Amino acid sequence: MNLRRLYMVLAVLLVVWVLLPIFLIATLAFSDRPSVFAWPKGLLPQQFSLETISFFFGVEGVWRAIRNSLAVAAMTLVFSVLLGAPAGYALARYRFAGADAYRLLILMTRAFPLAILAIPLAVRFIQLGIYDTLLGVALVHTALALPFAVLVTSSLFLSIPKELEEAAWTLGCNRLQAFLRVVLPLALPGLAATAIFAFVISWNEVFAATLLTLRERTLPAFLLTSLNDSPLPFRFAGGFFLIVPALVFIFVIRRYLFTLWGIASR
Amino acid sequence: MRTERYLPYALIAPSVLFLLFFFAWPLLEALLLSVRGGGGGWTLENFQRMAADLYFKDALKYTLLLALVVVPLQVVLALGMAMLLGGLSRGRDLFLYVWTIPLGISDLAAGIVWLAIFTERGYLNSLLQALGLIEQPQLWLSYETPWMIFLAVVAAEVWRATAIVFVILVAGLQLIPKEYSEAAEVFGATPWQRFWRVTLPLLKPSLQVALILRTILALEVFAVVVALGGRNLPVLAGEAYYWYNAYQNPGVAAAYAVVVLGISVLATLVYLRLMRPRQEEAA
Amino acid sequence: MASIRVENVEKTFGRFKALNGVSLEVRDQEFVVLLGPSGCGKTTLLRIIAGLEQADKGRVWIGDRDVTLLPPRARRIAMVFQNYAVFPHLTVYENIAFGLRMQKVSPEKLKANVERAAALMHIENLLGRYPAQLSGGQRQRVAVARALAVEPEVLLMDEPLSNLDALLRLEMRAELKRLLAESRTTTLYVTHDQVEAMSLADRIAVMNAGAIVQYDTPMRVYQEPASVFVGGFIGSPPMNFLRLRVEGQRVRLGSLDLEPPAEVGAEVLLGVRPEDLEVYPAEQPQSFAAQVLVVEPLGPHLLLTLNFAGQAFKATVPPDFPAAAGQTLWLRPQPSRLRWLEPGSGRAFATG
């Protein structure tokens, strides 16, 4: 019985460890300027104020960076699902020569720090005329998200019995009809989770985004490049705003967390 | 029906082409870029400039140290959390959700969050003052105290990225049939023995994946460090960024990238070799 | 409704030869069961007929159409899968209507067919439900109704009862028999359960190692197995095979003097079913003696394992028969139920 209680105490401590820093940054983001600079600080917020947050959104370029981030993440989402899902389907449904080599290629991308590859790409992007464009950033982010999309959708399609598709064929469907009428409706929640995951990967990525842009900054790139010459309230509000979508997304896809990370990691 | 045979290739082709262009090719390009001189010939100039740079030795040292400190901490903590989760009788779903929240948080955001704690008028100093340990705010994140920056980075990284290891391990644990542990229990193994002799060896594949993934991400560490210490705690990825952005020198930046790549590949190979599955486990 | 004709079909998976030149004819309105152990190729054969697999060689006809190269949707078949394959995202009604919608039949016909199929399977009250709300047996009914609703020329069933528990399987078996006798749809049914095969089939095609080893009515397959494999696979307990010496065209078994077929060699296998052995506690003329090794009371009868000259075999006796391990009993096979087989190939000699 005491052991159970100890477990519970430890579990709650871990919850505090995870949530306290988020709570603190939220507190700072929603207080006025003097409280941000106050010392010593109490744990609880002094007074609720939108001053810091509105100051953040008032800074020139912030809105544009947010818009850019959303656009890049949306493109990444579309690209990785459109490129990844067919490959995942092929891996799940067919045994073909080269399947293992392909799987290896996908797994190999993990053994390399992909964001670093933004350096040679930046040089090439300048030549191609897509340097400092949202498309360029989205392409690199797709390279980051694609391996996940392939592995996740492959396990997703694997979990939909092949017999369902076969039954549809015997009942008069061609391949495409069977996919659209039977597989797609069943795969949709998982595909949505995959898409959201790709979105988060892009939303959070900073190295490549910073390297590949000058004016068309995404939010993390904008924050990073202005860190040194921006006041603390701006940074705190920015940090908090970066976290918010992540919290929502993780909540939405929590059911698929293990498919996404667990199975994707085999 | 004979077209069937080509269908899977048609399905993987777009992603193969994409990965060739955005993964395989830049990989090669990074190598080429790092050994190509201004005149176009082959040269080690970029590597020499990199090695001669003031920041290089520190960047290498801190990057490796960070990986060496952060990754084991995360694995041990995540393993503890995964075992703890199995021992909980109530609220498992809730704990699972909260513990995995950091999965969605970016390194930059994590750096800023911990900046709020370690900054001069931050929560750490407030706490120390409340405990009566200090009277005036201490400056922790300055170039005079790189070890304090290091500590802050470790805290931020452990806070942010333990969740990834945790999820991989929990997923791995779910694949281990309960019967093994139960059989060991029937034969009189204590919980401690069951963990070391049954669970941990069976968890090896997941541990391997988690170690490789986390080590590579740790070697790329960048935004957390920039947010907490600027260039006061140099790291390899950060140097690559400065050389590319501030010094406008893609060659040296590529050399840094190649160093990170090299260490990553080496680390992966070491893990694969050290944790090679034995025959009986493969069966 | 139509016949099925399979000619010389071969199929290889990697190095594994799944089908070894199989030919089979199913008559119009006939119920044929493909019976065999797992890995014998029966499901592969069914899937080739359905169009879900491509044969490497050989042809498949349904009626007078050569369907060898047609995709499943063009073959006018319906199939019931082992795991039912009921679409989880559709209601029972929509599941049954699925094939009809693909055929774009009129709304009136669609409704009529769905309702008739549902009525046949007694699931009219479940039409609005989703599969997740159904039991295994109910899902099975939906799968069959869905197949019948499209009025296929040929109905293919792949171990449709094997996922049901024993009691339900018994019930569904009888129901399927009634249903298909009524609808008179040509049916090819795959199973590894010999009782199921015996109970349902007009004819049984017994398969082993990628070939059909016997194709006949259930009773003939049971009583006149074409080989040691068939005799051993069908019947529980299986047929006994005693290896006996042939001397001067005669075989002596205790005080029995038997005449084997003319073409025997130096040894012969005598096949006899356990229930075809008369058992006596005391010595009898025209019998052979054997020692009881094990007595297993099975309810309706006792199952004896006996030893005759170092060969173990089984016999069944009424439950009140006085038998104990170690005892000697005298046995006499029913002369009309003897089966002679060739020891080397395991094949039965042609009976006169």
PDB file of C-alpha atoms in Angstrom, chain A:
ATOM      1  CA  MET A   1       0.000   0.000   0.000  1.00  0.00           C
ATOM      2  CA  ASN A   2       2.803   2.397   0.882  1.00  0.00           C
ATOM      3  CA  LEU A   3       4.507   1.555  -2.352  1.00  0.00           C
ATOM      4  CA  ARG A   4       1.375   2.577  -4.262  1.00  0.00           C
ATOM      5  CA  ARG A   5       1.371   5.893  -2.447  1.00  0.00           C
ATOM      6  CA  LEU A   6       5.040   6.432  -3.245  1.00  0.00           C
ATOM      7  CA  TYR A   7       4.330   5.771  -6.922  1.00  0.00           C
ATOM      8  CA  MET A   8       1.527   8.280  -6.865  1.00  0.00           C
ATOM      9  CA  VAL A   9       3.706  10.912  -5.198  1.00  0.00           C
ATOM     10  CA  LEU A  10       6.452  10.381  -7.771  1.00  0.00           C
ATOM     11  CA  ALA A  11       3.948  10.553 -10.609  1.00  0.00           C
ATOM     12  CA  VAL A  12       2.536  13.819  -9.314  1.00  0.00           C
ATOM     13  CA  LEU A  13       6.048  15.233  -8.885  1.00  0.00           C
ATOM     14  CA  LEU A  14       6.705  14.464 -12.540  1.00  0.00           C
ATOM     15  CA  VAL A  15       3.504  16.260 -13.468  1.00  0.00           C
ATOM     16  CA  VAL A  16       4.743  19.303 -11.544  1.00  0.00           C
ATOM     17  CA  TRP A  17       8.125  19.037 -13.294  1.00  0.00           C
ATOM     18  CA  VAL A  18       6.408  19.103 -16.675  1.00  0.00           C
ATOM     19  CA  LEU A  19       3.721  21.675 -15.977  1.00  0.00           C
ATOM     20  CA  LEU A  20       5.423  24.159 -13.651  1.00  0.00           C
ATOM     21  CA  PRO A  21       7.708  25.704 -16.300  1.00  0.00           C
ATOM     22  CA  ILE A  22       4.744  26.026 -18.670  1.00  0.00           C
ATOM     23  CA  PHE A  23       2.733  27.638 -15.909  1.00  0.00           C
ATOM     24  CA  LEU A  24       5.554  30.062 -15.161  1.00  0.00           C
ATOM     25  CA  ILE A  25       5.980  31.186 -18.748  1.00  0.00           C
ATOM     26  CA  ALA A  26       2.210  31.543 -19.081  1.00  0.00           C
ATOM     27  CA  THR A  27       2.211  33.681 -15.941  1.00  0.00           C
ATOM     28  CA  LEU A  28       4.856  35.938 -17.429  1.00  0.00           C
ATOM     29  CA  ALA A  29       3.109  36.157 -20.758  1.00  0.00           C
ATOM     30  CA  PHE A  30      -0.078  37.333 -19.063  1.00  0.00           C
ATOM     31  CA  SER A  31       1.293  39.921 -16.712  1.00  0.00           C
ATOM     32  CA  ASP A  32       2.275  43.543 -17.122  1.00  0.00           C
ATOM     33  CA  ARG A  33       5.728  44.838 -17.766  1.00  0.00           C
ATOM     34  CA  PRO A  34       6.681  45.636 -14.159  1.00  0.00           C
ATOM     35  CA  SER A  35       5.796  42.100 -13.051  1.00  0.00           C
ATOM     36  CA  VAL A  36       7.981  40.623 -15.761  1.00  0.00           C
ATOM     37  CA  PHE A  37      10.920  42.568 -14.391  1.00  0.00           C
ATOM     38  CA  ALA A  38       9.903  42.261 -10.767  1.00  0.00           C
ATOM     39  CA  TRP A  39      12.296  40.748  -8.261  1.00  0.00           C
ATOM     40  CA  PRO A  40      11.899  38.604  -6.334  1.00  0.00           C
ATOM     41  CA  LYS A  41       9.003  36.967  -8.098  1.00  0.00           C
ATOM     42  CA  GLY A  42       6.240  35.048  -6.378  1.00  0.00           C
ATOM     43  CA  LEU A  43       4.970  31.778  -7.751  1.00  0.00           C
ATOM     44  CA  LEU A  44       1.539  33.187  -8.362  1.00  0.00           C
ATOM     45  CA  PRO A  45       0.898  35.890 -10.930  1.00  0.00           C
ATOM     46  CA  GLN A  46       0.814  39.406  -9.509  1.00  0.00           C
ATOM     47  CA  GLN A  47      -1.964  40.636 -11.669  1.00  0.00           C
ATOM     48  CA  PHE A  48      -3.504  39.495 -14.899  1.00  0.00           C
ATOM     49  CA  SER A  49      -2.669  41.752 -17.820  1.00  0.00           C
ATOM     50  CA  LEU A  50      -2.591  41.539 -21.584  1.00  0.00           C
ATOM     51  CA  GLU A  51       0.158  44.129 -21.781  1.00  0.00           C
ATOM     52  CA  THR A  52       2.988  41.718 -22.547  1.00  0.00           C
ATOM     53  CA  ILE A  53       1.047  39.651 -25.022  1.00  0.00           C
ATOM     54  CA  SER A  54      -0.293  42.653 -26.883  1.00  0.00           C
ATOM     55  CA  PHE A  55       3.189  44.148 -26.928  1.00  0.00           C
ATOM     56  CA  PHE A  56       4.389  40.931 -28.577  1.00  0.00           C
ATOM     57  CA  PHE A  57       1.725  41.008 -31.245  1.00  0.00           C
ATOM     58  CA  GLY A  58       2.382  44.706 -31.766  1.00  0.00           C
ATOM     59  CA  VAL A  59       5.989  44.143 -32.795  1.00  0.00           C
ATOM     60  CA  GLU A  60       6.439  44.581 -36.483  1.00  0.00           C
ATOM     61  CA  GLY A  61       6.858  41.312 -38.343  1.00  0.00           C
ATOM     62  CA  VAL A  62       5.250  39.070 -35.739  1.00  0.00           C
ATOM     63  CA  TRP A  63       1.962  38.676 -37.548  1.00  0.00           C
ATOM     64  CA  ARG A  64       3.712  38.051 -40.795  1.00  0.00           C
ATOM     65  CA  ALA A  65       5.947  35.448 -39.154  1.00  0.00           C
ATOM     66  CA  ILE A  66       2.898  33.708 -37.705  1.00  0.00           C
ATOM     67  CA  ARG A  67       1.234  33.742 -41.096  1.00  0.00           C
ATOM     68  CA  ASN A  68       4.404  32.362 -42.679  1.00  0.00           C
ATOM     69  CA  SER A  69       4.686  29.656 -40.055  1.00  0.00           C
ATOM     70  CA  LEU A  70       1.103  28.589 -40.639  1.00  0.00           C
ATOM     71  CA  ALA A  71       1.591  28.546 -44.404  1.00  0.00           C
ATOM     72  CA  VAL A  72       4.836  26.551 -44.202  1.00  0.00           C
ATOM     73  CA  ALA A  73       3.316  24.081 -41.736  1.00  0.00           C
ATOM     74  CA  ALA A  74       0.243  23.681 -43.916  1.00  0.00           C
ATOM     75  CA  MET A  75       2.368  23.005 -46.993  1.00  0.00           C
ATOM     76  CA  THR A  76       4.512  20.555 -45.048  1.00  0.00           C
ATOM     77  CA  LEU A  77       1.371  18.787 -43.884  1.00  0.00           C
ATOM     78  CA  VAL A  78       0.012  18.452 -47.403  1.00  0.00           C
ATOM     79  CA  PHE A  79       3.329  17.408 -48.965  1.00  0.00           C
ATOM     80  CA  SER A  80       4.165  14.801 -46.349  1.00  0.00           C
ATOM     81  CA  VAL A  81       0.743  13.182 -46.441  1.00  0.00           C
ATOM     82  CA  LEU A  82       0.557  13.216 -50.229  1.00  0.00           C
ATOM     83  CA  LEU A  83       4.058  11.779 -50.589  1.00  0.00           C
ATOM     84  CA  GLY A  84       4.083   9.602 -47.497  1.00  0.00           C
ATOM     85  CA  ALA A  85       0.659   7.947 -47.480  1.00  0.00           C
ATOM     86  CA  PRO A  86       0.989   6.217 -50.894  1.00  0.00           C
ATOM     87  CA  ALA A  87       4.392   4.876 -49.906  1.00  0.00           C
ATOM     88  CA  GLY A  88       3.011   3.747 -46.544  1.00  0.00           C
ATOM     89  CA  TYR A  89       0.189   2.011 -48.374  1.00  0.00           C
ATOM     90  CA  ALA A  90       2.632   0.258 -50.721  1.00  0.00           C
ATOM     91  CA  LEU A  91       4.741  -0.948 -47.777  1.00  0.00           C
ATOM     92  CA  ALA A  92       1.671  -2.201 -45.942  1.00  0.00           C
ATOM     93  CA  ARG A  93      -0.048  -3.962 -48.824  1.00  0.00           C
ATOM     94  CA  TYR A  94       2.563  -5.241 -51.253  1.00  0.00           C
ATOM     95  CA  ARG A  95       5.563  -7.464 -51.018  1.00  0.00           C
ATOM     96  CA  PHE A  96       7.825  -6.185 -53.745  1.00  0.00           C
ATOM     97  CA  ALA A  97      11.478  -6.388 -54.548  1.00  0.00           C
ATOM     98  CA  GLY A  98      13.085  -3.276 -53.118  1.00  0.00           C
ATOM     99  CA  ALA A  99      10.640  -2.884 -50.234  1.00  0.00           C
ATOM    100  CA  ASP A 100      13.392  -3.611 -47.747  1.00  0.00           C
ATOM    101  CA  ALA A 101      15.801  -1.243 -49.448  1.00  0.00           C
ATOM    102  CA  TYR A 102      13.146   1.446 -49.346  1.00  0.00           C
ATOM    103  CA  ARG A 103      12.467   0.812 -45.680  1.00  0.00           C
ATOM    104  CA  LEU A 104      16.202   1.115 -45.060  1.00  0.00           C
ATOM    105  CA  LEU A 105      16.314   4.444 -46.876  1.00  0.00           C
ATOM    106  CA  ILE A 106      13.521   5.710 -44.652  1.00  0.00           C
ATOM    107  CA  LEU A 107      15.210   4.475 -41.495  1.00  0.00           C
ATOM    108  CA  MET A 108      18.551   5.885 -42.614  1.00  0.00           C
ATOM    109  CA  THR A 109      17.181   9.388 -42.646  1.00  0.00           C
ATOM    110  CA  ARG A 110      17.022   8.964 -38.878  1.00  0.00           C
ATOM    111  CA  ALA A 111      20.715   8.330 -38.520  1.00  0.00           C
ATOM    112  CA  PHE A 112      21.457  11.765 -39.937  1.00  0.00           C
ATOM    113  CA  PRO A 113      20.805  15.176 -38.487  1.00  0.00           C
ATOM    114  CA  LEU A 114      18.495  16.345 -41.230  1.00  0.00           C
ATOM    115  CA  ALA A 115      18.213  20.000 -40.326  1.00  0.00           C
ATOM    116  CA  ILE A 116      21.950  20.395 -40.835  1.00  0.00           C
ATOM    117  CA  LEU A 117      21.363  19.562 -44.485  1.00  0.00           C
ATOM    118  CA  ALA A 118      19.779  22.968 -44.814  1.00  0.00           C
ATOM    119  CA  ILE A 119      23.282  24.373 -45.362  1.00  0.00           C
ATOM    120  CA  PRO A 120      23.988  22.763 -48.759  1.00  0.00           C
ATOM    121  CA  LEU A 121      20.327  23.212 -49.667  1.00  0.00           C
ATOM    122  CA  ALA A 122      20.501  26.926 -48.969  1.00  0.00           C
ATOM    123  CA  VAL A 123      23.245  27.271 -51.536  1.00  0.00           C
ATOM    124  CA  ARG A 124      21.257  25.302 -54.094  1.00  0.00           C
ATOM    125  CA  PHE A 125      18.031  27.139 -53.285  1.00  0.00           C
ATOM    126  CA  ILE A 126      19.653  30.421 -54.134  1.00  0.00           C
ATOM    127  CA  GLN A 127      20.491  29.034 -57.572  1.00  0.00           C
ATOM    128  CA  LEU A 128      16.970  27.679 -57.982  1.00  0.00           C
ATOM    129  CA  GLY A 129      15.390  30.932 -56.875  1.00  0.00           C
ATOM    130  CA  ILE A 130      13.491  29.406 -53.972  1.00  0.00           C
ATOM    131  CA  TYR A 131      15.790  30.768 -51.291  1.00  0.00           C
ATOM    132  CA  ASP A 132      13.874  32.900 -48.818  1.00  0.00           C
ATOM    133  CA  THR A 133      10.543  31.496 -49.957  1.00  0.00           C
ATOM    134  CA  LEU A 134       7.975  29.652 -47.882  1.00  0.00           C
ATOM    135  CA  LEU A 135       8.000  26.824 -50.390  1.00  0.00           C
ATOM    136  CA  GLY A 136      11.721  26.266 -49.857  1.00  0.00           C
ATOM    137  CA  VAL A 137      11.301  25.992 -46.101  1.00  0.00           C
ATOM    138  CA  ALA A 138       8.287  23.728 -46.512  1.00  0.00           C
ATOM    139  CA  LEU A 139      10.282  21.384 -48.743  1.00  0.00           C
ATOM    140  CA  VAL A 140      12.993  20.966 -46.128  1.00  0.00           C
ATOM    141  CA  HIS A 141      10.395  20.491 -43.405  1.00  0.00           C
ATOM    142  CA  THR A 142       8.751  17.858 -45.581  1.00  0.00           C
ATOM    143  CA  ALA A 143      12.057  16.009 -45.707  1.00  0.00           C
ATOM    144  CA  LEU A 144      11.954  16.009 -41.898  1.00  0.00           C
ATOM    145  CA  ALA A 145       8.345  14.858 -41.645  1.00  0.00           C
ATOM    146  CA  LEU A 146       8.200  12.460 -44.585  1.00  0.00           C
ATOM    147  CA  PRO A 147       9.968   9.475 -42.998  1.00  0.00           C
ATOM    148  CA  PHE A 148       7.528   9.649 -40.121  1.00  0.00           C
ATOM    149  CA  ALA A 149       4.582   9.954 -42.446  1.00  0.00           C
ATOM    150  CA  VAL A 150       5.687   6.870 -44.380  1.00  0.00           C
ATOM    151  CA  LEU A 151       6.239   4.700 -41.309  1.00  0.00           C
ATOM    152  CA  VAL A 152       3.129   5.869 -39.515  1.00  0.00           C
ATOM    153  CA  THR A 153       0.792   5.496 -42.463  1.00  0.00           C
ATOM    154  CA  SER A 154       2.297   2.106 -43.222  1.00  0.00           C
ATOM    155  CA  SER A 155       1.415   0.851 -39.753  1.00  0.00           C
ATOM    156  CA  LEU A 156      -1.930   2.569 -40.071  1.00  0.00           C
ATOM    157  CA  PHE A 157      -2.805   0.767 -43.309  1.00  0.00           C
ATOM    158  CA  LEU A 158      -1.419  -2.452 -41.880  1.00  0.00           C
ATOM    159  CA  SER A 159      -3.964  -2.182 -39.093  1.00  0.00           C
ATOM    160  CA  ILE A 160      -6.804  -2.136 -41.616  1.00  0.00           C
ATOM    161  CA  PRO A 161      -7.356  -5.774 -42.602  1.00  0.00           C
ATOM    162  CA  LYS A 162      -6.602  -6.487 -46.222  1.00  0.00           C
ATOM    163  CA  GLU A 163      -9.734  -8.642 -46.342  1.00  0.00           C
ATOM    164  CA  LEU A 164     -11.883  -5.516 -46.097  1.00  0.00           C
ATOM    165  CA  GLU A 165     -10.395  -4.311 -49.338  1.00  0.00           C
ATOM    166  CA  GLU A 166     -10.658  -7.744 -50.909  1.00  0.00           C
ATOM    167  CA  ALA A 167     -14.272  -7.983 -49.866  1.00  0.00           C
ATOM    168  CA  ALA A 168     -14.881  -4.672 -51.598  1.00  0.00           C
ATOM    169  CA  TRP A 169     -13.226  -5.995 -54.762  1.00  0.00           C
ATOM    170  CA  THR A 170     -15.383  -9.117 -54.800  1.00  0.00           C
ATOM    171  CA  LEU A 171     -18.406  -6.883 -54.309  1.00  0.00           C
ATOM    172  CA  GLY A 172     -17.706  -4.919 -57.456  1.00  0.00           C
ATOM    173  CA  CYS A 173     -15.132  -2.232 -56.586  1.00  0.00           C
ATOM    174  CA  ASN A 174     -12.012  -1.512 -58.556  1.00  0.00           C
ATOM    175  CA  ARG A 175      -8.873  -0.673 -56.621  1.00  0.00           C
ATOM    176  CA  LEU A 176      -9.498   3.022 -56.399  1.00  0.00           C
ATOM    177  CA  GLN A 177     -13.141   2.603 -55.414  1.00  0.00           C
ATOM    178  CA  ALA A 178     -12.215   0.089 -52.731  1.00  0.00           C
ATOM    179  CA  PHE A 179      -9.602   2.481 -51.372  1.00  0.00           C
ATOM    180  CA  LEU A 180     -11.939   5.466 -51.361  1.00  0.00           C
ATOM    181  CA  ARG A 181     -14.987   3.667 -50.016  1.00  0.00           C
ATOM    182  CA  VAL A 182     -13.423   1.307 -47.489  1.00  0.00           C
ATOM    183  CA  VAL A 183      -9.805   2.090 -46.616  1.00  0.00           C
ATOM    184  CA  LEU A 184      -9.903   5.867 -46.594  1.00  0.00           C
ATOM    185  CA  PRO A 185     -12.840   6.272 -44.188  1.00  0.00           C
ATOM    186  CA  LEU A 186     -11.146   3.884 -41.779  1.00  0.00           C
ATOM    187  CA  ALA A 187      -7.728   5.491 -42.123  1.00  0.00           C
ATOM    188  CA  LEU A 188      -8.941   9.057 -41.871  1.00  0.00           C
ATOM    189  CA  PRO A 189      -8.421   9.657 -38.125  1.00  0.00           C
ATOM    190  CA  GLY A 190      -4.926   8.209 -38.312  1.00  0.00           C
ATOM    191  CA  LEU A 191      -4.122  10.225 -41.419  1.00  0.00           C
ATOM    192  CA  ALA A 192      -5.322  13.334 -39.643  1.00  0.00           C
ATOM    193  CA  ALA A 193      -3.028  12.559 -36.728  1.00  0.00           C
ATOM    194  CA  THR A 194      -0.142  12.066 -39.140  1.00  0.00           C
ATOM    195  CA  ALA A 195      -0.934  15.384 -40.768  1.00  0.00           C
ATOM    196  CA  ILE A 196      -1.081  17.173 -37.443  1.00  0.00           C
ATOM    197  CA  PHE A 197       2.210  15.627 -36.503  1.00  0.00           C
ATOM    198  CA  ALA A 198       3.817  16.917 -39.682  1.00  0.00           C
ATOM    199  CA  PHE A 199       2.336  20.322 -38.888  1.00  0.00           C
ATOM    200  CA  VAL A 200       3.922  20.347 -35.426  1.00  0.00           C
ATOM    201  CA  ILE A 201       7.311  19.253 -36.789  1.00  0.00           C
ATOM    202  CA  SER A 202       7.241  22.195 -39.160  1.00  0.00           C
ATOM    203  CA  TRP A 203       5.842  24.677 -36.653  1.00  0.00           C
ATOM    204  CA  ASN A 204       8.660  23.877 -34.224  1.00  0.00           C
ATOM    205  CA  GLU A 205      11.597  23.688 -36.628  1.00  0.00           C
ATOM    206  CA  VAL A 206      14.009  26.564 -36.307  1.00  0.00           C
ATOM    207  CA  PHE A 207      17.453  25.764 -37.732  1.00  0.00           C
ATOM    208  CA  ALA A 208      16.541  25.200 -41.358  1.00  0.00           C
ATOM    209  CA  ALA A 209      13.881  27.895 -41.267  1.00  0.00           C
ATOM    210  CA  THR A 210      16.395  30.451 -40.051  1.00  0.00           C
ATOM    211  CA  LEU A 211      19.030  29.433 -42.536  1.00  0.00           C
ATOM    212  CA  LEU A 212      16.761  29.384 -45.539  1.00  0.00           C
ATOM    213  CA  THR A 213      15.037  32.726 -45.029  1.00  0.00           C
ATOM    214  CA  LEU A 214      15.922  36.381 -44.780  1.00  0.00           C
ATOM    215  CA  ARG A 215      12.663  38.271 -44.916  1.00  0.00           C
ATOM    216  CA  GLU A 216      10.123  35.459 -45.072  1.00  0.00           C
ATOM    217  CA  ARG A 217      10.838  34.373 -41.505  1.00  0.00           C
ATOM    218  CA  THR A 218       8.719  31.746 -39.815  1.00  0.00           C
ATOM    219  CA  LEU A 219       7.833  32.482 -36.208  1.00  0.00           C
ATOM    220  CA  PRO A 220      10.645  30.435 -34.652  1.00  0.00           C
ATOM    221  CA  ALA A 221      13.126  31.907 -37.133  1.00  0.00           C
ATOM    222  CA  PHE A 222      11.841  35.404 -36.393  1.00  0.00           C
ATOM    223  CA  LEU A 223      12.103  34.839 -32.636  1.00  0.00           C
ATOM    224  CA  LEU A 224      15.552  33.306 -32.860  1.00  0.00           C
ATOM    225  CA  THR A 225      17.050  36.034 -34.977  1.00  0.00           C
ATOM    226  CA  SER A 226      15.612  38.778 -32.786  1.00  0.00           C
ATOM    227  CA  LEU A 227      16.408  37.123 -29.453  1.00  0.00           C
ATOM    228  CA  ASN A 228      19.507  39.123 -28.718  1.00  0.00           C
ATOM    229  CA  ASP A 229      18.049  42.526 -29.340  1.00  0.00           C
ATOM    230  CA  SER A 230      14.577  42.044 -27.935  1.00  0.00           C
ATOM    231  CA  PRO A 231      13.363  42.659 -24.402  1.00  0.00           C
ATOM    232  CA  LEU A 232      12.455  39.800 -22.069  1.00  0.00           C
ATOM    233  CA  PRO A 233       8.669  40.322 -22.262  1.00  0.00           C
ATOM    234  CA  PHE A 234       8.834  39.869 -26.021  1.00  0.00           C
ATOM    235  CA  ARG A 235      10.777  36.621 -25.682  1.00  0.00           C
ATOM    236  CA  PHE A 236       8.510  35.235 -22.984  1.00  0.00           C
ATOM    237  CA  ALA A 237       5.342  36.040 -24.872  1.00  0.00           C
ATOM    238  CA  GLY A 238       6.870  34.542 -28.015  1.00  0.00           C
ATOM    239  CA  GLY A 239       7.955  31.398 -26.200  1.00  0.00           C
ATOM    240  CA  PHE A 240       4.501  30.987 -24.749  1.00  0.00           C
ATOM    241  CA  PHE A 241       2.820  31.523 -28.085  1.00  0.00           C
ATOM    242  CA  LEU A 242       5.075  28.872 -29.642  1.00  0.00           C
ATOM    243  CA  ILE A 243       3.948  26.344 -27.051  1.00  0.00           C
ATOM    244  CA  VAL A 244       0.186  26.886 -27.337  1.00  0.00           C
ATOM    245  CA  PRO A 245      -0.522  25.080 -30.642  1.00  0.00           C
ATOM    246  CA  ALA A 246       1.736  22.244 -29.535  1.00  0.00           C
ATOM    247  CA  LEU A 247      -0.385  21.739 -26.426  1.00  0.00           C
ATOM    248  CA  VAL A 248      -3.574  21.635 -28.457  1.00  0.00           C
ATOM    249  CA  PHE A 249      -2.123  19.285 -31.064  1.00  0.00           C
ATOM    250  CA  ILE A 250      -0.713  16.845 -28.558  1.00  0.00           C
ATOM    251  CA  PHE A 251      -4.113  16.760 -26.914  1.00  0.00           C
ATOM    252  CA  VAL A 252      -5.861  16.089 -30.219  1.00  0.00           C
ATOM    253  CA  ILE A 253      -3.505  13.323 -31.319  1.00  0.00           C
ATOM    254  CA  ARG A 254      -2.901  11.778 -27.888  1.00  0.00           C
ATOM    255  CA  ARG A 255      -4.682   8.578 -28.941  1.00  0.00           C
ATOM    256  CA  TYR A 256      -2.244   8.169 -31.807  1.00  0.00           C
ATOM    257  CA  LEU A 257       0.859   9.089 -29.868  1.00  0.00           C
ATOM    258  CA  PHE A 258       2.059   5.527 -29.694  1.00  0.00           C
ATOM    259  CA  THR A 259       1.329   4.769 -33.293  1.00  0.00           C
ATOM    260  CA  LEU A 260       3.196   7.911 -34.208  1.00  0.00           C
ATOM    261  CA  TRP A 261       6.234   7.522 -32.027  1.00  0.00           C
ATOM    262  CA  GLY A 262       6.072   3.959 -30.858  1.00  0.00           C
ATOM    263  CA  ILE A 263       5.586   2.064 -34.058  1.00  0.00           C
ATOM    264  CA  ALA A 264       7.347   4.686 -36.116  1.00  0.00           C
ATOM    265  CA  SER A 265      10.417   3.902 -34.090  1.00  0.00           C
ATOM    266  CA  ARG A 266      10.738   0.250 -35.028  1.00  0.00           C
TER     267      ARG A 266
END
